[in-house]
Every structure is written in structure tokens, then in C-alpha cells.
mmCIF file of C-alpha atoms and ligand atoms in Angstrom:
data_model
loop_
_atom_site.group_PDB
_atom_site.id
_atom_site.type_symbol
_atom_site.label_atom_id
_atom_site.label_comp_id
_atom_site.label_asym_id
_atom_site.label_seq_id
_atom_site.Cartn_x
_atom_site.Cartn_y
_atom_site.Cartn_z
ATOM 1 C CA MET A 128 -14.865 -1.917 -11.133
ATOM 2 C CA ALA A 129 -12.434 -0.283 -13.410
ATOM 3 C CA GLY A 130 -12.789 0.055 -16.466
ATOM 4 C CA ALA A 131 -10.558 0.239 -18.995
ATOM 5 C CA GLU A 132 -10.584 3.792 -19.613
ATOM 6 C CA ALA A 133 -10.133 4.319 -15.985
ATOM 7 C CA ARG A 134 -7.657 7.135 -14.730
ATOM 8 C CA PRO A 135 -4.215 5.771 -13.898
ATOM 9 C CA VAL A 136 -3.022 6.331 -10.118
ATOM 10 C CA ALA A 137 -0.013 5.246 -10.125
ATOM 11 C CA SER A 138 2.207 3.517 -13.352
ATOM 12 C CA VAL A 139 6.091 2.659 -13.851
ATOM 13 C CA SER A 140 7.291 2.815 -17.314
ATOM 14 C CA ASP A 141 10.500 0.055 -18.547
ATOM 15 C CA VAL A 142 11.826 0.326 -14.698
ATOM 16 C CA GLY A 143 14.949 -0.789 -14.302
ATOM 17 C CA LYS A 144 16.523 -1.472 -9.995
ATOM 18 C CA THR A 145 19.896 -2.488 -8.990
ATOM 19 C CA TYR A 146 21.354 -2.548 -5.677
ATOM 20 C CA GLY A 147 24.930 -2.534 -5.052
ATOM 21 C CA SER A 148 27.561 -1.870 -7.141
ATOM 22 C CA GLY A 149 29.746 -4.004 -9.336
ATOM 23 C CA ALA A 150 29.808 -8.125 -8.074
ATOM 24 C CA ALA A 151 27.774 -6.950 -6.317
ATOM 25 C CA ALA A 152 25.500 -5.542 -7.821
ATOM 26 C CA VAL A 153 22.263 -7.069 -7.576
ATOM 27 C CA ARG A 154 19.633 -7.013 -10.259
ATOM 28 C CA ALA A 155 16.447 -6.279 -8.370
ATOM 29 C CA LEU A 156 13.946 -5.294 -10.965
ATOM 30 C CA ASN A 157 13.863 -5.746 -14.963
ATOM 31 C CA HIS A 158 12.275 -3.652 -17.879
ATOM 32 C CA VAL A 159 9.205 -2.970 -15.873
ATOM 33 C CA SER A 160 6.005 -1.794 -16.630
ATOM 34 C CA LEU A 161 2.630 -1.829 -15.196
ATOM 35 C CA GLU A 162 -0.199 0.435 -14.940
ATOM 36 C CA ILE A 163 -2.377 1.163 -12.605
ATOM 37 C CA ARG A 164 -5.468 2.803 -12.198
ATOM 38 C CA ALA A 165 -8.635 3.780 -10.339
ATOM 39 C CA GLY A 166 -10.913 1.820 -8.761
ATOM 40 C CA GLU A 167 -8.990 -1.054 -9.173
ATOM 41 C CA LEU A 168 -6.834 -4.063 -6.597
ATOM 42 C CA VAL A 169 -4.174 -5.748 -8.438
ATOM 43 C CA LEU A 170 -3.017 -8.503 -6.765
ATOM 44 C CA LEU A 171 1.098 -8.891 -6.960
ATOM 45 C CA GLU A 172 2.860 -12.410 -7.234
ATOM 46 C CA GLY A 173 6.078 -14.036 -7.400
ATOM 47 C CA PRO A 174 8.516 -15.501 -5.349
ATOM 48 C CA SER A 175 10.347 -14.488 -2.599
ATOM 49 C CA GLY A 176 13.178 -12.959 -3.931
ATOM 50 C CA SER A 177 11.110 -11.984 -7.424
ATOM 51 C CA GLY A 178 11.171 -8.243 -6.746
ATOM 52 C CA LYS A 179 7.450 -7.652 -5.341
ATOM 53 C CA THR A 180 8.541 -5.245 -2.069
ATOM 54 C CA THR A 181 10.908 -3.737 -4.406
ATOM 55 C CA LEU A 182 8.010 -2.853 -7.523
ATOM 56 C CA LEU A 183 6.303 -1.315 -3.951
ATOM 57 C CA SER A 184 8.870 1.008 -3.150
ATOM 58 C CA VAL A 185 8.860 1.935 -5.821
ATOM 59 C CA LEU A 186 5.516 2.949 -6.713
ATOM 60 C CA GLY A 187 5.474 4.106 -3.572
ATOM 61 C CA CYS A 188 8.316 6.791 -4.144
ATOM 62 C CA ILE A 189 9.749 4.873 -1.066
ATOM 63 C CA LEU A 190 13.095 3.886 -3.928
ATOM 64 C CA LYS A 191 13.859 5.487 -6.455
ATOM 65 C CA PRO A 192 14.022 2.952 -9.503
ATOM 66 C CA THR A 193 17.472 2.969 -10.916
ATOM 67 C CA SER A 194 16.399 3.619 -14.566
ATOM 68 C CA GLY A 195 12.659 4.659 -16.404
ATOM 69 C CA SER A 196 9.792 6.371 -15.476
ATOM 70 C CA VAL A 197 7.192 6.780 -11.799
ATOM 71 C CA LYS A 198 4.492 8.813 -11.203
ATOM 72 C CA ILE A 199 1.761 9.431 -9.005
ATOM 73 C CA ALA A 200 -1.617 11.089 -10.121
ATOM 74 C CA GLY A 201 -0.017 11.951 -13.206
ATOM 75 C CA ARG A 202 3.066 13.706 -12.297
ATOM 76 C CA GLU A 203 6.119 12.264 -13.517
ATOM 77 C CA VAL A 204 8.206 11.550 -10.046
ATOM 78 C CA SER A 205 11.569 9.445 -10.356
ATOM 79 C CA GLY A 206 13.880 13.668 -11.348
ATOM 80 C CA LEU A 207 12.668 14.319 -8.594
ATOM 81 C CA PRO A 208 15.381 14.969 -5.698
ATOM 82 C CA GLU A 209 15.359 13.003 -2.684
ATOM 83 C CA HIS A 210 14.220 15.433 -0.592
ATOM 84 C CA ARG A 211 10.726 16.108 -2.496
ATOM 85 C CA LEU A 212 10.141 12.357 -2.083
ATOM 86 C CA PRO A 213 8.180 12.548 1.669
ATOM 87 C CA GLU A 214 5.502 15.145 0.284
ATOM 88 C CA VAL A 215 4.160 13.016 -2.857
ATOM 89 C CA ARG A 216 4.297 10.041 -0.235
ATOM 90 C CA LEU A 217 2.268 12.112 2.387
ATOM 91 C CA ARG A 218 0.042 13.207 -0.336
ATOM 92 C CA HIS A 219 -0.286 9.981 -2.791
ATOM 93 C CA VAL A 220 0.417 6.993 -1.289
ATOM 94 C CA GLY A 221 -0.595 4.784 1.504
ATOM 95 C CA PHE A 222 0.978 1.325 3.492
ATOM 96 C CA VAL A 223 0.393 -1.226 5.105
ATOM 97 C CA PHE A 224 3.254 -3.991 6.243
ATOM 98 C CA GLN A 225 2.638 -7.544 7.043
ATOM 99 C CA PHE A 226 3.593 -6.049 10.582
ATOM 100 C CA PHE A 227 1.157 -3.911 11.562
ATOM 101 C CA ASN A 228 4.402 -1.006 12.315
ATOM 102 C CA LEU A 229 1.535 0.318 14.683
ATOM 103 C CA LEU A 230 3.204 2.364 17.423
ATOM 104 C CA PRO A 231 2.617 0.170 20.673
ATOM 105 C CA ALA A 232 2.158 2.880 23.153
ATOM 106 C CA LEU A 233 -0.621 4.712 20.807
ATOM 107 C CA THR A 234 -4.336 3.544 21.097
ATOM 108 C CA ALA A 235 -5.815 3.157 17.678
ATOM 109 C CA ARG A 236 -7.258 6.383 16.725
ATOM 110 C CA GLU A 237 -4.188 8.440 18.538
ATOM 111 C CA ASN A 238 -2.076 5.994 15.474
ATOM 112 C CA VAL A 239 -4.668 6.712 12.743
ATOM 113 C CA GLN A 240 -3.757 10.734 13.526
ATOM 114 C CA ILE A 241 -0.532 10.162 12.970
ATOM 115 C CA PRO A 242 -1.435 11.180 9.354
ATOM 116 C CA LEU A 243 -3.598 13.584 8.902
ATOM 117 C CA ASP A 244 -1.407 15.649 12.071
ATOM 118 C CA LEU A 245 1.709 15.008 9.300
ATOM 119 C CA LYS A 246 -0.698 16.893 6.350
ATOM 120 C CA GLY A 247 -1.990 19.430 8.445
ATOM 121 C CA VAL A 248 -5.139 18.342 10.420
ATOM 122 C CA ALA A 249 -5.782 20.850 13.673
ATOM 123 C CA ALA A 250 -6.405 17.637 16.223
ATOM 124 C CA GLY A 251 -10.261 18.426 16.712
ATOM 125 C CA GLU A 252 -10.612 17.383 14.046
ATOM 126 C CA ALA A 253 -8.725 14.743 13.080
ATOM 127 C CA LYS A 254 -9.749 12.732 16.574
ATOM 128 C CA ARG A 255 -12.867 13.146 14.699
ATOM 129 C CA LYS A 256 -12.489 12.169 11.547
ATOM 130 C CA ALA A 257 -10.213 8.740 12.929
ATOM 131 C CA ALA A 258 -12.666 7.794 15.223
ATOM 132 C CA GLU A 259 -15.568 8.118 12.446
ATOM 133 C CA LEU A 260 -13.204 5.763 9.915
ATOM 134 C CA LEU A 261 -12.129 3.198 12.208
ATOM 135 C CA LYS A 262 -17.165 2.534 13.119
ATOM 136 C CA ALA A 263 -16.813 3.093 8.715
ATOM 137 C CA MET A 264 -13.859 0.278 9.434
ATOM 138 C CA GLY A 265 -15.598 -2.172 12.325
ATOM 139 C CA LEU A 266 -13.744 -1.249 14.661
ATOM 140 C CA GLY A 267 -15.369 2.015 16.997
ATOM 141 C CA SER A 268 -15.594 -0.171 19.701
ATOM 142 C CA LYS A 269 -11.573 0.085 19.688
ATOM 143 C CA LEU A 270 -10.698 3.187 19.229
ATOM 144 C CA ASP A 271 -8.779 3.737 22.915
ATOM 145 C CA ALA A 272 -7.619 -0.094 22.734
ATOM 146 C CA LEU A 273 -3.880 -0.163 23.321
ATOM 147 C CA PRO A 274 -2.222 -2.668 19.853
ATOM 148 C CA GLY A 275 -1.311 -5.513 22.577
ATOM 149 C CA ALA A 276 -4.996 -5.569 23.171
ATOM 150 C CA LEU A 277 -5.723 -5.842 19.904
ATOM 151 C CA SER A 278 -5.887 -9.182 17.622
ATOM 152 C CA GLY A 279 -3.796 -9.948 14.488
ATOM 153 C CA GLY A 280 -6.510 -9.058 11.994
ATOM 154 C CA GLU A 281 -8.191 -5.797 14.040
ATOM 155 C CA LYS A 282 -3.808 -4.643 13.964
ATOM 156 C CA GLN A 283 -3.995 -4.735 10.327
ATOM 157 C CA ARG A 284 -7.607 -3.350 9.920
ATOM 158 C CA VAL A 285 -6.659 0.349 12.166
ATOM 159 C CA ALA A 286 -2.617 -0.227 10.018
ATOM 160 C CA ILE A 287 -5.712 0.230 7.004
ATOM 161 C CA VAL A 288 -7.310 2.250 8.066
ATOM 162 C CA ARG A 289 -4.815 4.843 9.160
ATOM 163 C CA ALA A 290 -3.007 4.204 5.891
ATOM 164 C CA ILE A 291 -6.875 5.393 3.844
ATOM 165 C CA ALA A 292 -6.240 8.330 6.096
ATOM 166 C CA SER A 293 -4.669 11.491 4.352
ATOM 167 C CA GLU A 294 -7.293 10.036 1.369
ATOM 168 C CA PRO A 295 -3.675 8.311 -0.679
ATOM 169 C CA ASP A 296 -4.583 7.806 -5.012
ATOM 170 C CA LEU A 297 -2.687 4.637 -3.704
ATOM 171 C CA LEU A 298 -2.512 2.153 -1.688
ATOM 172 C CA LEU A 299 0.385 -0.583 -1.666
ATOM 173 C CA ALA A 300 0.118 -3.567 1.164
ATOM 174 C CA ASP A 301 2.400 -5.960 1.433
ATOM 175 C CA GLU A 302 2.201 -9.033 2.465
ATOM 176 C CA PRO A 303 -0.734 -7.938 4.235
ATOM 177 C CA THR A 304 -2.227 -11.317 5.677
ATOM 178 C CA ALA A 305 0.925 -13.237 5.807
ATOM 179 C CA ALA A 306 1.473 -13.191 9.767
ATOM 180 C CA LEU A 307 -2.676 -13.521 9.852
ATOM 181 C CA ASP A 308 -4.835 -16.792 10.128
ATOM 182 C CA SER A 309 -6.711 -17.033 7.536
ATOM 183 C CA SER A 310 -10.180 -15.891 8.133
ATOM 184 C CA SER A 311 -9.046 -12.212 9.684
ATOM 185 C CA GLY A 312 -6.762 -12.669 6.451
ATOM 186 C CA ARG A 313 -10.016 -12.946 4.605
ATOM 187 C CA GLY A 314 -11.274 -9.453 6.868
ATOM 188 C CA VAL A 315 -7.898 -7.846 6.041
ATOM 189 C CA MET A 316 -8.658 -8.914 2.067
ATOM 190 C CA GLU A 317 -12.781 -8.071 2.084
ATOM 191 C CA LEU A 318 -10.853 -4.288 3.630
ATOM 192 C CA LEU A 319 -8.791 -4.185 1.375
ATOM 193 C CA ARG A 320 -11.271 -4.412 -2.013
ATOM 194 C CA GLU A 321 -13.843 -2.095 -0.003
ATOM 195 C CA CYS A 322 -10.738 1.071 -0.277
ATOM 196 C CA ARG A 323 -10.383 0.557 -3.305
ATOM 197 C CA ARG A 324 -13.381 1.868 -4.171
ATOM 198 C CA GLN A 325 -13.858 4.394 -2.236
ATOM 199 C CA GLN A 326 -13.099 8.424 -4.112
ATOM 200 C CA GLY A 327 -11.000 6.240 -7.565
ATOM 201 C CA ARG A 328 -8.382 4.490 -5.381
ATOM 202 C CA ALA A 329 -6.536 1.786 -7.007
ATOM 203 C CA VAL A 330 -4.689 -0.404 -3.981
ATOM 204 C CA VAL A 331 -1.603 -3.310 -4.945
ATOM 205 C CA ALA A 332 -0.916 -5.814 -2.309
ATOM 206 C CA VAL A 333 1.142 -8.383 -2.626
ATOM 207 C CA SER A 334 0.257 -12.114 -2.026
ATOM 208 C CA HIS A 335 1.648 -15.475 -1.277
ATOM 209 C CA ASP A 336 -1.470 -16.808 -1.075
ATOM 210 C CA PRO A 337 -3.218 -18.592 -4.216
ATOM 211 C CA ARG A 338 -6.291 -18.387 -2.442
ATOM 212 C CA LEU A 339 -6.873 -14.515 -2.100
ATOM 213 C CA ARG A 340 -7.056 -14.268 -6.018
ATOM 214 C CA GLU A 341 -10.732 -14.403 -5.121
ATOM 215 C CA PHE A 342 -10.335 -10.748 -4.095
ATOM 216 C CA ALA A 343 -8.080 -8.997 -7.048
ATOM 217 C CA ASP A 344 -9.759 -7.584 -10.099
ATOM 218 C CA ARG A 345 -6.182 -8.635 -11.949
ATOM 219 C CA ILE A 346 -2.672 -10.751 -10.919
ATOM 220 C CA VAL A 347 0.486 -10.106 -12.246
ATOM 221 C CA ARG A 348 3.094 -11.806 -11.496
ATOM 222 C CA LEU A 349 6.935 -11.189 -11.633
ATOM 223 C CA GLU A 350 9.913 -13.680 -12.265
ATOM 224 C CA ASP A 351 13.374 -13.204 -10.830
ATOM 225 C CA GLY A 352 12.390 -8.887 -11.352
ATOM 226 C CA ARG A 353 10.271 -9.221 -14.737
ATOM 227 C CA LEU A 354 7.188 -9.115 -15.391
ATOM 228 C CA ALA A 355 5.753 -12.976 -16.575
HETATM 229 N N1 ADP B 544 18.453 -2.955 -0.134
HETATM 230 C C1 ADP B 544 18.520 -4.576 -0.320
HETATM 231 N N2 ADP B 544 20.441 -4.079 -1.409
HETATM 232 C C2 ADP B 544 19.986 -4.888 -1.828
HETATM 233 N N3 ADP B 544 19.814 -6.626 -2.400
HETATM 234 C C3 ADP B 544 19.169 -6.216 -1.874
HETATM 235 C C4 ADP B 544 18.024 -5.378 -0.541
HETATM 236 N N4 ADP B 544 16.323 -5.700 -0.752
HETATM 237 C C5 ADP B 544 15.700 -6.537 -1.460
HETATM 238 N N5 ADP B 544 17.627 -6.751 -2.275
HETATM 239 C C6 ADP B 544 17.572 -8.202 -3.213
HETATM 240 O O1 ADP B 544 16.679 -7.529 -4.645
HETATM 241 C C7 ADP B 544 15.475 -8.805 -4.519
HETATM 242 C C8 ADP B 544 14.280 -8.926 -4.758
HETATM 243 O O2 ADP B 544 13.986 -8.080 -3.448
HETATM 244 P P1 ADP B 544 12.594 -7.929 -3.269
HETATM 245 O O3 ADP B 544 11.968 -6.803 -4.094
HETATM 246 O O4 ADP B 544 12.893 -7.390 -1.619
HETATM 247 O O5 ADP B 544 12.494 -9.586 -3.389
HETATM 248 P P2 ADP B 544 10.969 -9.570 -3.157
HETATM 249 O O6 ADP B 544 9.825 -8.996 -1.900
HETATM 250 O O7 ADP B 544 9.925 -11.079 -4.026
HETATM 251 O O8 ADP B 544 10.690 -10.587 -2.037
HETATM 252 C C9 ADP B 544 16.254 -10.357 -3.971
HETATM 253 O O9 ADP B 544 17.750 -10.885 -4.988
HETATM 254 C C10 ADP B 544 17.027 -9.358 -3.213
HETATM 255 O O10 ADP B 544 18.078 -9.886 -1.896
HETATM 256 MG MG1 MG B 545 8.814 -8.723 0.208
#
């Protein structure tokens, strides 16, 4: 469990994000400040359109905020030019999405190898590590399965293993259980909770489902782009 003294993995300070401009402008985030500490699983709640995906995208350096500051692993990233962000993401952030986003023509193991290949890990080592990670997460019998042959819960667990393969400090999951039945959803949350303990990682998961609250170390709520 994260103590107040735990290392901050990511933080946003007074962040604002506006999409578009003029009459069409949408203020998606308004003066949002949040610190994510090593070892914690933060559940991000809020109604549809409240800015959850936008906040996750800013935390994960997919989206630059309009104002405010973003720090990942102690490094200020909001001032970095757009072309530097992929490198920050690759080193520090893993993503999990509602619809898994596995590559359908690749096996479970090959999907997990992708971030390792991108990081420049040698092919043989990447293959070995992908298998080891999948086995550790209870997916040892699925190494050579294509995503189409996996259940929804298994797909999401493979997607989580892929997201942590490059050992990110921060794992971000946008409604990871929304496409799953409640028992697979719980399995996915258990795996996410497992992930937060490893290597001082932190997990931020968006969910609408109040039944998942028990998995959280902390719950934060967005309403109209502001932390409630
Ligand atoms: N790419 C975009 N362009 C314009 N408006 C957007 C875009 N993405 C999100 N929005 C708007 O920003 C607000 C917050 O959206 P979002 O972060 O997706 O909320 P949530 O994930 O909580 O449903 C909403 O009003 C949404 O319509
Ligand atoms: Mg969303």
C-alpha cells in the first residue's frame, strides 16, 4: 500500500485542456491537480464527458494540456515538443483500453513482444520474457493463441501483460472492464492490483462500476472537468 511518503510517479498541476477554439471550444479539464504515488491503484470515476479519458491522455503524454504542468517520473514533460513524447511514453507509461486493442494477426506472445521490440530488446530475449510474463499472469496455456480464440477477460489480461512488458512506472487503463462480464472484470481488476505492487509502479484506472471500488487504494472523481 502506498504511504504518503511514497515516490510520486506522475503528477499534474493546475492542468487545463480545451479542445477546439472560439465558439466550438470545449473545456474538458479545469485546474486539475493530482499526484499519483508509487504502489497505488487510483480509481478515476465520473460521468460520461467529465474528462476522464482526457486526464488519462494528459497523464500518459498522449495529449498536451492547454495549460498547467505534467511530471512523469520526476521529469517535467509539458514543455517538451510533441516529437519527444513517444520516447517518454515508451519508457514510462503503459496503456490498457476498453476494447483491448490487441493485434488480431499476432499471437498473445507476439502481442506482448511488441513493446519489447520497440525498446530494442533482442528478439530471443523478447520472446523469452513475453512467455515468462504471460505464465506469471496465469496465461501460460495461451502463448500461441490468436486474440480471436481468447475470451474477453483473457484478451484484457494479455493487453495488461503487454502494457507492463516494458516495465512502465505508470499503467493507465481506460474503462478496462467495461466490455467484460462482472466476473472477468474482477479478474482484470485483480491483475491490475497485482501490477501496482511490482517495481513501485502506479495504476490509474477509469471505471463507472461501483463494484470495482474495493480494488482501489484511492478514488478520485471528475465532474465537468474538475476534481470533485
Ligand atoms: N477530440 C476531441 N475534440 C473535441 N472535444 C472532445 C474531444 N475529446 C473529448 N472531447 C470533449 O471533452 C469532454 C471530456 O471528454 P472525455 O475526456 O472523453 O470524457 P470521459 O472520458 O469522462 O467520458 C467532453 O465534453 C467531450 O465531448
Ligand atoms: Mg472516456
